[in-house]
Each structure stands twice: as structure tokens, then as C-alpha cells.
Amino acid sequence: MGKAPVTPTQTVGPFFHPCLLRPDAVITTLIKPETEGTRIRIEGRVLDGDGLPVDDAMVEIWQANHYGRYRHPLDQRPLPLDPTFIGFGRTGTDEEGRYWFETIKPGVVPFDDQQDQAPHILVMVFARGLLNHVVTRIYFEDEPANASDPILQRVPEERRGTLIARREEVDGSVVYRFDIRLQGEGETVFFDV
Amino acid sequence: MDTTTIGEIIRGDREVFPPYLYSAYRATIKRSPHLPLLEVPLTLTELTGPGPAISEITPEDADLTRNAGTGGEAIGQRIIVTGRVLDENGDPVPNTLVEVWQANAAGRYLHKRDTWPGPLDPNFLGIGRCLTNEEGVYRFLTIHPGAYPWKNDPNAWRPSHIHFSILGPSSRTRLITQMYFPGDPLHALDPIMNAVPEPYRSRMIATYDHSVTEPEWALGYRWDIVLRGPNATPFGERKENE
């Protein structure tokens, strides 16, 4: 336990858009033309316990670059940093609860000294009615490494599918579809991290 | 209010953080997860994060009384809100992004979904941001936000508050919360605030600090923010490293 008193969370409420989603704070396109890696688009919806769209959510993502390196002082592994890629995205949902990001598929990152993790993207969802944000992960349907991913192995098998984005090809480009169900049937796995 | 259903599902510090389900705050009923959160080991994914992330921040961004771009000044009681962003060891978190938003002095947000008949102030956007300095200090000049009605239950009013968003040094330290003002009688009636159990609720209330107050200018409030975990990763050194 630390010495300083941790500040409790509160809901983001309904009125965050002008601040958190001002034009220069929204990052739906994480890549530049020269960014290295396989282009992907992530699309999905945020849904409530009735399956209705959550039209006032904010979605943030965090991911490693093409080589599996995080742009962060804690990640000092001898892998290339891509100067054109931070790995952070932030957007709001629309009236249908939809969100999207244009990014690259992240590389493999370590779990510990022995094991790697399958490529994945960390996702946080904030909304009115969420007194604390929820944290989940996007994995990729066509990724063989999922079978041995140490985090996915800890997810009950019947719920693992909620973390796996479905691959689609739309007009020749790859789209991964990832819906986030806050509650009820098909409820997304959220992590206590 | 006595029949409030309080859920068992809580992310993070179970004593301090609010549960997802707190039925007196009605919007939680259909948006709170029903299934237990999965506890997993922290990996590099959770222990890293975006850092400041936003490149262009100007000193004007931290002055909510004059950042509307109109040349005019917001109406209201001018206040200074300052404090430090700390980790759990009490060490400062430097160079991290702090974003704030709030209602105007009449309790009205500049937002298409805020339609109650409180007057708008053309010189007030109600948004600000800054980076913490090397000592972890943030500082905003703004006006005291008004209370405002909401439709949670009959005659419901939210106490005056300022929303805070802090990125912190990792994904795990990400925090969105609200700062309240001391001595507000609406605190006891607010289900959002009361979703946090006592005695931790008071951690969200700023302190009036006369040493922050500036003569003939503005009243001062102090509020420190403590993020989860130790801060092993000073982002202040990032630029030199890259």
C-alpha cells in the first residue's frame, strides 16, 4: 500500500465533448503515410444492457508499434521506435454507438521472460453512468498466437470471443469489428487492472 | 435513497473506488457490468501509456476566464485551482496532461445536450488543459462553477464541480474524476459523489487556501490528485531520449 491517498474515480458525465474531444484531442487516425506496419481499421459499437447504443461514450486505445515496442520510457528493449507512431487513440461514439480507428496491427509484446503475448490493443471506455471506466483488450481473429496468449488463457473459454475482433475485408482493406457490450448477453470481458 | 442497490463489481481499489452499479445514480443501471472483472497480471501493456500525447499546449489553455477567443472575460467569481499530481508514494507526476471542463457561473454547460434555462456566457467555453510541471503542479484560472439541475430524480441538482481527466505515466494510472468545493449542502444529496464511500468521498473536495488567493484578483483552492501505483517513469526525460 502506498502512503498517499488515491483519488477516487467519478463518471465522465455527458458534457465532456468540448474538452476531451476538441479537434486537436481526438485521435482516430494513429498513423501517418510513412508509419510502418499493416494498415487496419477497427470499427465497433458500444452497447448497454438493453443492447441499445451508448451514444455518449469516449473510447481510448493504447498499443505497441509494428515491432511490438511501446513508446514509453519503461520499454527499453532494443526494438525500433517508429517516430511517426505514438500508439494512443481517443474518440467518441456517434448516435449509433459507433467508433472507429485507423491504425496498424501491433507486434508481439512480452508477457514475462518466458512468454509472449499475442498482438492486442488495450481499450478503455468512459461514459455517463460509468462511475469508473472499463478496461478491455482487442485481439485479432486471424492471429494464431491467440491460442497461447497468457491473458486469453485466463479468460473463461465461453467468454473469450468477446475479446476477439472479427476480420472483414471491405473494399480491399482490412476491418476488424469489435463491439463492446457493457452489460448482459455477450457482456465483454473487462479487466481489473 | 435508502434502498440504493450498490453493486459488488469494482475496478481498482475496492475500498476507495465507486462500484459500477449504484442505482441511485440511474444511468449506472443499464451500463454497469454484471459479471466479475477478470484479475490478470499487469504486463507491459498496462504499465506503459501515452504520456503527454498532445503536442501543442499553450499557457492560455489554463486560463478558462479568457480562452474563449472573444477577447472578453468570463462572468463569475474568479478562482485559482491548483495542486499536485502525485503517485501513491507521494512522489510528483511531472509533465502529465490534465484536462478540465465545467459549467459556467450559472451552472450551464456549453453543450448541445445541456438545455436547461441557465444563461450561457459567450466568453466562457468551460474547458482547459495544462501539463504538470517538474514538481507535479497544475494550475488553472477559472470561475466558480454553478450548480445545475439534472433529471436523475425529481428536483435533482449536481453540486458545483470541475471535471478532471489525467493521463498519468501508464494505462493503469488513467483517471477521470470530479473536484468538489468545500461546504456545499448539495454534497449529501448527490448520488454520483455518494457512490464513493466515506471517508474517501472527502478526497474529492478541494480546500480553500488563503495562500493561493491573490489580492484584488481571485480566490484560491488547493486539490491534490493521487494516481494509482508508483511512478517509475518520468516522462520529463522523454524528449532527450528520442
PDB file of C-alpha atoms in Angstrom, chain B residues 63-70 72-76 101-110 120-128 141-146 162:
ATOM      1  CA  ASP B  63      -6.952  30.356 -18.263  1.00  0.00           C
ATOM      2  CA  LEU B  64     -10.629  29.483 -18.596  1.00  0.00           C
ATOM      3  CA  THR B  65     -11.634  33.091 -17.909  1.00  0.00           C
ATOM      4  CA  ARG B  66     -10.125  34.289 -21.182  1.00  0.00           C
ATOM      5  CA  ASN B  67      -9.664  31.306 -23.506  1.00  0.00           C
ATOM      6  CA  ALA B  68     -12.945  31.637 -25.404  1.00  0.00           C
ATOM      7  CA  GLY B  69     -11.229  33.609 -28.145  1.00  0.00           C
ATOM      8  CA  THR B  70     -13.650  36.530 -27.868  1.00  0.00           C
ATOM      9  CA  GLY B  72     -13.791  39.124 -23.317  1.00  0.00           C
ATOM     10  CA  GLU B  73     -13.661  37.753 -19.799  1.00  0.00           C
ATOM     11  CA  ALA B  74     -15.989  35.154 -18.310  1.00  0.00           C
ATOM     12  CA  ILE B  75     -18.559  36.299 -15.739  1.00  0.00           C
ATOM     13  CA  GLY B  76     -18.315  34.814 -12.277  1.00  0.00           C
ATOM     14  CA  TRP B 101     -14.240  21.014 -18.007  1.00  0.00           C
ATOM     15  CA  GLN B 102     -17.007  22.685 -16.045  1.00  0.00           C
ATOM     16  CA  ALA B 103     -20.305  24.565 -16.109  1.00  0.00           C
ATOM     17  CA  ASN B 104     -20.320  28.357 -16.195  1.00  0.00           C
ATOM     18  CA  ALA B 105     -21.163  30.545 -13.211  1.00  0.00           C
ATOM     19  CA  ALA B 106     -24.878  29.989 -13.864  1.00  0.00           C
ATOM     20  CA  GLY B 107     -24.476  26.211 -13.928  1.00  0.00           C
ATOM     21  CA  ARG B 108     -24.812  25.853 -17.700  1.00  0.00           C
ATOM     22  CA  TYR B 109     -22.518  23.834 -19.958  1.00  0.00           C
ATOM     23  CA  LEU B 110     -21.760  24.906 -23.478  1.00  0.00           C
ATOM     24  CA  LEU B 120     -24.836  30.874 -21.483  1.00  0.00           C
ATOM     25  CA  ASP B 121     -21.805  33.105 -21.180  1.00  0.00           C
ATOM     26  CA  PRO B 122     -20.356  33.986 -24.601  1.00  0.00           C
ATOM     27  CA  ASN B 123     -16.937  34.481 -23.017  1.00  0.00           C
ATOM     28  CA  PHE B 124     -16.784  31.064 -21.350  1.00  0.00           C
ATOM     29  CA  LEU B 125     -16.138  27.718 -23.021  1.00  0.00           C
ATOM     30  CA  GLY B 126     -15.633  25.850 -19.770  1.00  0.00           C
ATOM     31  CA  ILE B 127     -12.622  23.864 -20.981  1.00  0.00           C
ATOM     32  CA  GLY B 128      -8.955  23.994 -20.055  1.00  0.00           C
ATOM     33  CA  LEU B 141      -7.553  30.212 -13.504  1.00  0.00           C
ATOM     34  CA  THR B 142     -11.315  29.892 -13.907  1.00  0.00           C
ATOM     35  CA  ILE B 143     -14.637  30.972 -12.392  1.00  0.00           C
ATOM     36  CA  HIS B 144     -16.588  29.176  -9.690  1.00  0.00           C
ATOM     37  CA  PRO B 145     -18.967  26.809 -11.499  1.00  0.00           C
ATOM     38  CA  GLY B 146     -22.657  26.956 -10.634  1.00  0.00           C
ATOM     39  CA  ILE B 162     -14.935  20.640 -12.029  1.00  0.00           C
TER      40      ILE B 162
END
